Coordinates of C-alpha atoms in Angstrom, one line a residue:
M54 CA -15.9 19.9 -17.3
S55 CA -13.0 20.3 -15.3
R56 CA -12.0 22.7 -12.6
F57 CA -8.5 22.7 -14.1
E58 CA -7.5 25.3 -16.6
E59 CA -4.1 23.1 -17.5
P60 CA -3.4 19.6 -18.2
Q61 CA -1.9 17.5 -15.8
H62 CA 2.4 17.3 -16.5
S63 CA 3.5 14.0 -17.7
D64 CA 5.8 13.5 -14.8
F65 CA 2.7 13.9 -12.1
R66 CA 1.2 11.5 -14.4
R67 CA 3.9 9.3 -14.3
L68 CA 4.1 10.1 -10.3
N69 CA 0.5 10.0 -9.6
D70 CA -1.0 7.2 -11.8
S71 CA -0.7 3.5 -9.5
I72 CA -2.6 1.5 -12.7
G73 CA 1.2 -0.7 -12.8
V74 CA 1.1 -1.3 -9.6
D75 CA -2.3 -1.7 -8.5
F76 CA -3.6 -3.9 -11.3
R77 CA -3.7 -7.5 -9.2
L78 CA -7.0 -6.1 -7.3
W79 CA -9.2 -6.2 -10.6
P80 CA -10.8 -9.7 -9.3
H81 CA -11.8 -7.9 -5.7
E82 CA -12.8 -4.7 -7.9
I83 CA -14.9 -6.6 -9.9
A84 CA -16.5 -8.7 -6.6
Q85 CA -17.3 -5.6 -5.1
S86 CA -18.6 -3.7 -7.7
R87 CA -21.0 -6.6 -8.7
A88 CA -22.1 -6.8 -5.0
H89 CA -22.3 -2.8 -5.0
V90 CA -24.3 -3.0 -7.8
R91 CA -26.9 -5.5 -6.5
M92 CA -27.5 -3.3 -3.2
L93 CA -28.1 -0.4 -5.3
A94 CA -30.6 -1.9 -7.1
E95 CA -32.5 -3.7 -3.8
R96 CA -32.3 -0.2 -2.6
G97 CA -34.2 1.2 -5.4
I98 CA -31.0 3.8 -5.8
V99 CA -30.6 2.3 -9.4
T100 CA -33.8 0.8 -11.4
A101 CA -33.3 -3.0 -12.5
K102 CA -32.4 -2.2 -15.8
D103 CA -29.6 -0.4 -15.2
A104 CA -28.6 -2.7 -12.9
E105 CA -28.8 -5.6 -15.4
A106 CA -27.1 -3.6 -17.9
L107 CA -23.9 -2.9 -15.1
L108 CA -23.9 -6.7 -14.1
A109 CA -23.6 -7.8 -17.9
G110 CA -20.7 -5.0 -18.6
L111 CA -19.0 -6.2 -15.3
E112 CA -19.0 -9.7 -16.6
A113 CA -17.8 -8.9 -20.0
V114 CA -15.0 -6.2 -18.6
E115 CA -14.1 -9.7 -16.0
G116 CA -14.1 -11.9 -19.2
E117 CA -11.5 -9.1 -20.6
L118 CA -9.0 -9.3 -17.3
R119 CA -9.3 -13.1 -17.0
D120 CA -8.4 -13.7 -20.2
G121 CA -5.2 -11.0 -20.7
R122 CA -7.4 -9.2 -23.1
F123 CA -8.1 -5.8 -21.3
A124 CA -6.5 -3.1 -22.7
S125 CA -5.6 -0.1 -21.1
S126 CA -5.6 3.6 -21.8
D127 CA -3.2 5.9 -21.1
A128 CA -6.3 8.0 -19.5
D129 CA -6.3 5.1 -16.6
E130 CA -5.1 6.0 -13.5
D131 CA -5.5 2.7 -11.4
I132 CA -7.6 -0.2 -11.9
H133 CA -10.6 1.2 -10.4
M134 CA -11.0 3.8 -13.1
A135 CA -9.7 1.7 -15.9
I136 CA -12.7 -1.0 -15.1
E137 CA -15.2 1.8 -14.6
R138 CA -14.0 3.5 -18.1
R139 CA -14.5 0.4 -19.9
L140 CA -17.5 -0.6 -18.6
T141 CA -18.5 2.8 -19.8
E142 CA -17.3 1.7 -23.3
L143 CA -19.1 -1.6 -23.0
A144 CA -22.1 -0.5 -21.3
G145 CA -22.9 3.2 -22.2
A146 CA -23.6 5.9 -20.5
V147 CA -25.0 3.8 -17.2
G148 CA -21.7 2.8 -16.2
G149 CA -21.6 6.0 -14.6
R150 CA -23.8 5.2 -12.4
L151 CA -21.6 2.7 -10.6
H152 CA -20.0 4.9 -9.0
T153 CA -23.6 6.1 -6.9
A154 CA -22.8 6.3 -3.2
R155 CA -19.1 5.4 -3.6
S156 CA -16.0 7.0 -3.5
R157 CA -12.8 5.9 -4.7
N158 CA -11.7 6.4 -1.0
D159 CA -13.7 3.3 0.2
Q160 CA -13.4 1.7 -2.8
V161 CA -9.6 1.2 -2.4
A162 CA -9.8 0.3 1.1
T163 CA -12.4 -2.2 0.3
D164 CA -10.2 -4.3 -2.4
L165 CA -7.0 -3.9 -0.3
A166 CA -9.3 -5.3 2.8
L167 CA -10.0 -8.4 0.4
Y168 CA -6.9 -9.3 -0.7
T169 CA -4.8 -8.7 2.8
R170 CA -7.2 -11.3 3.9
E171 CA -6.9 -13.6 0.4
R172 CA -3.1 -13.4 1.2
A173 CA -3.1 -13.9 4.8
A174 CA -5.0 -17.0 4.1
E175 CA -2.8 -18.2 1.7
A176 CA 0.1 -17.4 3.8
Q177 CA -1.4 -19.8 6.8
A178 CA -1.9 -22.8 4.2
Q179 CA 1.5 -22.4 3.2
L180 CA 2.9 -22.2 6.8
T181 CA 0.8 -25.2 7.5
H182 CA 2.8 -27.1 4.4
L183 CA 5.9 -26.2 5.5
M184 CA 5.2 -27.0 9.4
T185 CA 4.0 -30.4 8.3
T186 CA 7.0 -31.0 6.1
L187 CA 9.4 -30.1 9.1
L188 CA 7.6 -32.1 11.5
G189 CA 7.7 -34.8 8.9
R190 CA 11.5 -34.7 9.1
A191 CA 11.5 -34.2 12.9
E192 CA 9.5 -37.7 13.1
E193 CA 12.2 -39.3 10.6
H194 CA 15.5 -38.0 12.2
A195 CA 14.0 -38.1 15.9
N196 CA 16.9 -39.7 17.4
W197 CA 19.7 -39.0 15.0
P198 CA 22.4 -36.6 17.5
L199 CA 23.9 -33.5 16.8
P200 CA 25.8 -30.6 18.3
G201 CA 23.6 -28.1 19.6
Y202 CA 25.1 -24.4 19.4
T203 CA 25.7 -21.1 21.4
H204 CA 27.6 -18.5 20.0
L205 CA 28.5 -20.8 17.1
Q206 CA 30.4 -22.9 19.2
R207 CA 29.6 -26.7 20.4
A208 CA 27.4 -26.3 23.4
Q209 CA 25.2 -29.4 24.4
P210 CA 24.0 -32.1 21.9
V211 CA 20.7 -32.6 20.9
Y212 CA 18.5 -34.8 18.7
L213 CA 18.2 -33.4 14.9
G214 CA 14.2 -34.1 15.2
H215 CA 14.5 -31.5 18.8
H216 CA 16.4 -29.0 16.4
L217 CA 14.1 -29.3 13.5
L218 CA 11.1 -28.7 16.2
A219 CA 12.7 -25.2 16.9
Y220 CA 11.2 -23.8 13.6
F221 CA 8.1 -25.7 13.5
W222 CA 7.2 -23.8 16.5
M223 CA 8.5 -20.4 15.2
L224 CA 6.0 -20.8 12.4
A225 CA 3.2 -21.8 14.1
R226 CA 3.4 -18.5 16.1
D227 CA 4.1 -16.8 12.2
R228 CA 0.6 -18.6 11.6
D229 CA -1.3 -17.1 14.6
R230 CA 0.1 -13.9 13.6
F231 CA -1.4 -14.1 9.7
A232 CA -4.6 -15.3 11.2
F233 CA -4.9 -12.3 13.2
T234 CA -4.4 -9.9 9.8
E235 CA -7.1 -12.1 8.5
R236 CA -9.4 -11.4 11.1
Q237 CA -8.3 -7.7 11.0
S238 CA -9.3 -7.3 7.6
R239 CA -12.7 -8.8 8.2
R240 CA -14.4 -5.3 8.4
L241 CA -16.0 -3.6 5.6
P242 CA -14.9 -0.3 4.5
L243 CA -17.1 -0.1 1.5
G244 CA -20.1 2.6 2.2
A245 CA -18.1 5.2 4.1
G246 CA -17.8 7.3 1.1
A247 CA -15.2 9.8 1.0
L248 CA -14.8 10.1 4.4
A249 CA -18.5 11.0 6.6
G250 CA -20.6 8.6 4.5
V251 CA -23.0 8.6 1.6
N252 CA -26.2 10.8 0.6
F253 CA -28.3 7.3 0.0
D254 CA -29.9 4.8 2.2
T255 CA -27.4 2.1 1.4
D256 CA -27.0 -1.4 3.1
R257 CA -23.7 -2.0 4.4
Q258 CA -24.8 -4.7 6.5
G259 CA -26.0 -6.7 3.2
L260 CA -23.1 -5.6 1.1
A261 CA -20.3 -7.3 4.2
R262 CA -22.0 -10.3 4.8
E263 CA -22.2 -11.0 0.8
L264 CA -18.3 -10.0 0.2
G265 CA -17.5 -12.4 3.5
F266 CA -16.6 -9.5 6.0
D267 CA -17.9 -9.9 9.4
A268 CA -19.5 -6.7 9.7
P269 CA -19.0 -3.1 8.1
V270 CA -16.4 -0.7 9.7
P271 CA -18.5 1.3 12.4
N272 CA -16.5 4.7 11.6
S273 CA -16.7 6.2 8.4
I274 CA -13.5 8.2 9.0
D275 CA -11.5 5.1 9.9
A276 CA -12.8 3.2 7.3
V277 CA -11.0 5.0 4.8
S278 CA -8.1 5.9 6.2
N279 CA -7.7 2.4 8.2
R280 CA -4.5 0.4 7.1
D281 CA -3.8 -1.2 10.1
F282 CA -4.6 -4.6 8.6
V283 CA -1.8 -4.3 6.1
L284 CA 0.4 -3.4 8.6
D285 CA -0.6 -6.4 10.4
Y286 CA 0.6 -8.7 7.5
L287 CA 3.5 -6.6 7.0
A288 CA 4.5 -7.3 11.0
A289 CA 3.7 -11.1 10.3
A290 CA 5.1 -11.5 7.0
A291 CA 8.4 -9.6 8.7
T292 CA 8.9 -11.6 12.0
C293 CA 7.9 -15.1 9.6
S294 CA 11.1 -14.0 7.2
T295 CA 13.1 -13.6 10.1
H296 CA 12.5 -16.9 11.1
L297 CA 13.1 -18.5 7.5
S298 CA 16.4 -16.1 7.3
R299 CA 17.6 -18.3 10.5
L300 CA 16.7 -21.6 8.9
G301 CA 18.4 -20.6 5.7
A302 CA 21.7 -19.6 7.9
E303 CA 21.8 -22.7 9.4
L304 CA 21.5 -24.7 6.3
V305 CA 24.1 -22.6 4.5
L306 CA 26.5 -23.6 7.2
W307 CA 25.6 -27.2 8.0
S308 CA 25.8 -27.6 4.1
S309 CA 29.5 -26.2 3.9
A310 CA 32.4 -28.5 4.0
E311 CA 33.4 -27.4 6.9
F312 CA 29.9 -29.0 8.7
A313 CA 28.9 -31.4 6.5
F314 CA 26.1 -32.1 8.2
C315 CA 23.5 -32.1 4.8
E316 CA 23.6 -32.0 1.6
L317 CA 20.7 -29.9 0.1
P318 CA 19.0 -30.6 -3.1
D319 CA 20.2 -30.1 -7.0
A320 CA 16.7 -28.4 -7.3
W321 CA 17.4 -25.8 -4.7
S322 CA 21.3 -25.3 -5.3
S323 CA 23.6 -23.1 -8.1
G324 CA 26.6 -24.0 -9.5
S325 CA 29.7 -21.3 -10.4
S326 CA 30.2 -19.6 -13.6
I327 CA 34.0 -20.6 -12.9
M328 CA 34.3 -23.3 -10.5
P329 CA 32.9 -26.6 -11.8
Q330 CA 33.0 -28.3 -8.6
K331 CA 31.0 -26.0 -6.6
K332 CA 27.2 -26.5 -5.3
N333 CA 26.1 -22.9 -3.9
P334 CA 22.8 -22.8 -1.2
D335 CA 21.9 -19.9 -3.1
A336 CA 18.4 -20.3 -2.2
A337 CA 18.9 -20.8 1.4
E338 CA 21.1 -17.7 1.0
L339 CA 18.6 -15.8 -0.1
L340 CA 16.2 -17.0 2.9
R341 CA 18.6 -14.5 4.9
A342 CA 18.5 -12.0 2.2
K343 CA 14.9 -11.3 1.7
A344 CA 14.3 -10.6 5.4
P345 CA 15.6 -7.3 5.9
R346 CA 13.8 -6.4 2.7
M347 CA 10.4 -7.5 4.4
V348 CA 11.1 -5.4 7.8
G349 CA 12.3 -2.5 5.3
H350 CA 8.4 -2.5 3.9
L351 CA 7.1 -2.8 7.6
A352 CA 9.2 0.1 8.6
A353 CA 8.6 2.1 5.3
L354 CA 4.5 1.6 5.5
H355 CA 4.8 2.8 9.3
G356 CA 6.9 5.9 7.8
V357 CA 3.9 7.0 5.4
L358 CA 1.2 6.6 8.0
H359 CA 3.3 8.5 10.6
G360 CA 1.5 11.4 11.1
L361 CA -0.6 11.4 8.5
P362 CA -3.5 13.2 9.0
L363 CA -7.2 11.9 8.8
T364 CA -8.7 10.9 6.3
Y365 CA -7.6 9.9 3.1
N366 CA -3.8 11.2 1.8
K367 CA -2.7 10.2 -1.8
D368 CA 0.2 8.8 0.6
L369 CA -1.9 5.9 1.5
Q370 CA -1.2 5.0 -2.5
E371 CA 2.4 3.5 -1.2
D372 CA 0.6 0.8 0.9
K373 CA 0.2 -1.1 -2.2
A374 CA 3.9 -1.4 -3.5
H375 CA 4.9 -2.5 0.2
L376 CA 2.4 -5.1 0.4
F377 CA 2.5 -6.8 -3.2
D378 CA 6.2 -6.9 -3.0
A379 CA 6.1 -8.5 0.9
V380 CA 3.2 -10.9 -0.7
D381 CA 5.0 -12.2 -3.8
T382 CA 8.3 -12.4 -1.7
L383 CA 6.9 -14.2 1.3
E384 CA 5.4 -16.7 -0.9
L385 CA 8.3 -17.6 -2.9
T386 CA 10.7 -18.1 0.3
L387 CA 7.7 -19.7 1.9
A388 CA 7.6 -22.5 -1.2
A389 CA 11.4 -22.7 -1.4
A390 CA 11.8 -23.1 2.0
T391 CA 9.3 -26.2 2.0
G392 CA 11.3 -27.7 -0.9
M393 CA 14.6 -27.5 0.9
V394 CA 13.5 -28.7 4.0
A395 CA 11.5 -31.6 2.1
G396 CA 14.5 -32.4 -0.3
V397 CA 17.5 -31.9 2.1
R398 CA 19.8 -35.5 2.5
F399 CA 21.4 -35.2 6.2
D400 CA 24.8 -37.2 6.9
R401 CA 24.2 -39.2 10.3
E402 CA 27.7 -40.2 11.0
R403 CA 29.4 -36.8 10.7
M404 CA 26.7 -35.3 13.0
R405 CA 27.3 -38.4 15.4
E406 CA 30.9 -37.8 15.4
A407 CA 30.4 -34.1 15.9
A408 CA 28.5 -34.6 18.8
G409 CA 30.3 -36.8 19.9
D410 CA 32.8 -34.3 21.3
E411 CA 33.6 -34.6 24.8
L412 CA 33.7 -31.5 25.8
I413 CA 30.0 -30.7 25.5
A414 CA 29.5 -32.8 27.9
A415 CA 31.0 -30.4 30.5
T416 CA 27.9 -29.1 31.6
D417 CA 26.7 -33.0 32.2
V418 CA 29.6 -33.3 34.5
A419 CA 29.1 -30.1 36.7
D420 CA 25.7 -31.1 36.9
L421 CA 26.9 -34.7 38.4
L422 CA 29.0 -32.4 41.0
V423 CA 25.9 -30.9 41.9
R424 CA 24.1 -33.6 42.5
L425 CA 26.9 -35.0 44.8
G426 CA 26.7 -31.5 46.8
V427 CA 28.7 -29.2 45.5
P428 CA 27.7 -25.4 45.0
F429 CA 27.4 -24.9 41.4
R430 CA 30.0 -22.2 40.6
E431 CA 32.2 -24.1 42.6
A432 CA 31.4 -27.5 40.4
H433 CA 32.0 -24.8 37.2
G434 CA 35.2 -23.4 38.5
A435 CA 36.6 -27.6 38.6
V436 CA 35.1 -28.5 35.6
A437 CA 36.6 -25.7 33.4
G438 CA 40.0 -26.6 35.0
L439 CA 39.5 -30.3 33.8
V440 CA 38.7 -28.7 30.4
R441 CA 42.2 -26.8 30.4
T442 CA 44.2 -29.8 31.4
A443 CA 42.4 -32.0 28.7
L444 CA 43.0 -29.4 26.1
D445 CA 46.9 -28.7 27.0
S446 CA 47.4 -32.4 26.6
G447 CA 45.6 -33.2 23.4
R448 CA 43.4 -35.7 25.4
S449 CA 39.6 -36.2 26.0
L450 CA 37.8 -36.0 29.3
S451 CA 37.8 -39.3 29.9
Q452 CA 41.0 -40.0 29.0
L453 CA 41.8 -38.1 32.5
S454 CA 43.5 -40.3 34.6
T455 CA 41.7 -40.4 38.4
Q456 CA 44.8 -38.3 39.8
E457 CA 44.2 -35.4 37.4
L458 CA 40.5 -35.5 38.1
A459 CA 41.6 -35.2 42.0
A460 CA 43.6 -32.4 41.1
H461 CA 41.0 -30.4 40.1
S462 CA 37.9 -31.7 42.4
Q463 CA 38.3 -34.9 44.8
T464 CA 34.8 -35.5 44.9
L465 CA 35.2 -36.5 41.1
A466 CA 38.0 -38.6 41.8
D467 CA 35.8 -40.0 44.3
H468 CA 33.2 -41.0 41.9
S469 CA 35.5 -42.1 38.7
E470 CA 32.8 -44.4 37.6
E471 CA 30.1 -42.0 37.5
Y472 CA 32.2 -39.8 35.9
R473 CA 33.4 -41.8 32.9
A474 CA 29.3 -43.1 32.5
V475 CA 28.6 -39.1 32.1
L476 CA 31.1 -39.2 29.4
A477 CA 29.2 -41.8 27.3
Q478 CA 27.3 -40.0 24.6
N479 CA 23.8 -41.4 24.9
S480 CA 23.7 -40.0 28.4
W481 CA 24.3 -36.6 27.4
L482 CA 21.0 -36.1 25.6
E483 CA 18.9 -39.0 27.9
S484 CA 19.9 -36.6 30.7
K485 CA 17.9 -33.5 29.7
T486 CA 14.6 -34.6 30.8
S487 CA 13.1 -31.2 31.5
E488 CA 9.5 -30.7 30.2
G489 CA 10.8 -29.6 26.5
G490 CA 14.1 -31.0 26.7
T491 CA 15.8 -33.3 24.1
A492 CA 15.4 -36.6 25.7
A493 CA 13.5 -39.3 23.4
A494 CA 10.6 -39.3 26.1
R495 CA 10.3 -35.6 25.8
L496 CA 10.8 -35.6 22.5
S497 CA 7.9 -37.5 21.5
E498 CA 5.7 -35.3 23.7
Q499 CA 6.5 -32.9 22.0
L500 CA 6.2 -34.7 18.4
A501 CA 2.3 -35.6 19.8
A502 CA 2.2 -31.8 20.6
A503 CA 3.3 -31.0 17.0
R504 CA 0.9 -33.1 15.3
A505 CA -1.8 -32.0 17.3
T506 CA -1.2 -28.4 16.5
L507 CA -1.0 -29.2 13.0
D508 CA -4.6 -30.6 13.4
E509 CA -6.2 -27.7 15.5
G510 CA -4.7 -25.5 12.4
A511 CA -6.7 -27.4 9.8
A512 CA -9.7 -27.5 11.5
G513 CA -9.5 -23.8 12.3

């Protein structure tokens, strides 16, 4: 019997059905169903005989799903109903007892929490792998100079190891965000029923322990309506993807002929359909392009939840499409970033040549004047004048005469030997001795701190 006199319209079925999206939740659905059956039997809500038949049927259904033999039916609205339908076909009428003391509302929320927890753990593992790769390349290139940039203009020289570690620390924060997401996914929704609880003396604490949750969600209304943990994953993924996009953008620039700082591995590059000489950094470009897609998923789910009345509404079905695509995209881009970082070849001489541009020592010259007692703003103006003189005459700063120095700063003219010592390339790098700076001693400290961070993550 049904309360409806008319069948559902075919277009409504296409709109309403989600099995094409949520099919991937089947391992979690099987796991929670097993735990649910065992709890029902322990509480005497179903007989031991019925529980045995249900567990045997679930094992058979799991085998079909694992082996790709599971046949969906046109009547399957989602993976939850599909599994129950197939269980009843295999086990008989007893299959109908599986849904005792359970609603699809708490069922779906539980599967999603299990899935999100699993993928948040995987994201942490992938981030650790990428961080390890970055740290290895930073150690390998600890003393390779290159220009640092602001506004995409040469600004101050740094060591390549120092530059690569900037991404390491971004990713360390990303890993912390996914660890938070994992913790937020450790409250069990199952047992909340449709919204108010169930009419049976169930054991939610036991279910939580069996399924690896810390405890049940304390409020049944919140249990079925909460999707914060999905937002947490999407927020972490959006920020992480933004970091990957910045890495991708630099790899694109650095591998261009105009920069020529590096060459990307063939395995992560593409050719041109018409220009045989081309080696395109397509993987790095896609790291850029995927980031706004991830931010879009986060914004879209905020839009779904915004103003949504409690408790369950069909709107919540949209959570899975956003989450699943974000998971797939993030895991693929993390793998791509790791592959590119591991295989990229840097051109030491080209970077050294670019870092040897004396104009990027201008700040060091200004700092020399400050150390000699000149106020910084006055020093800044004097050095700006020197730069203008050098550019207008097509010379470097070190080629300016003592008389030309005096025209802008008598203090510099009086200390011309110190001025010329500052313009020696190594001094630009090794003068940055503040904590977190690029000087070799500080970089060595940072490498040790990065190694310790990796070890802490592995221990956690």
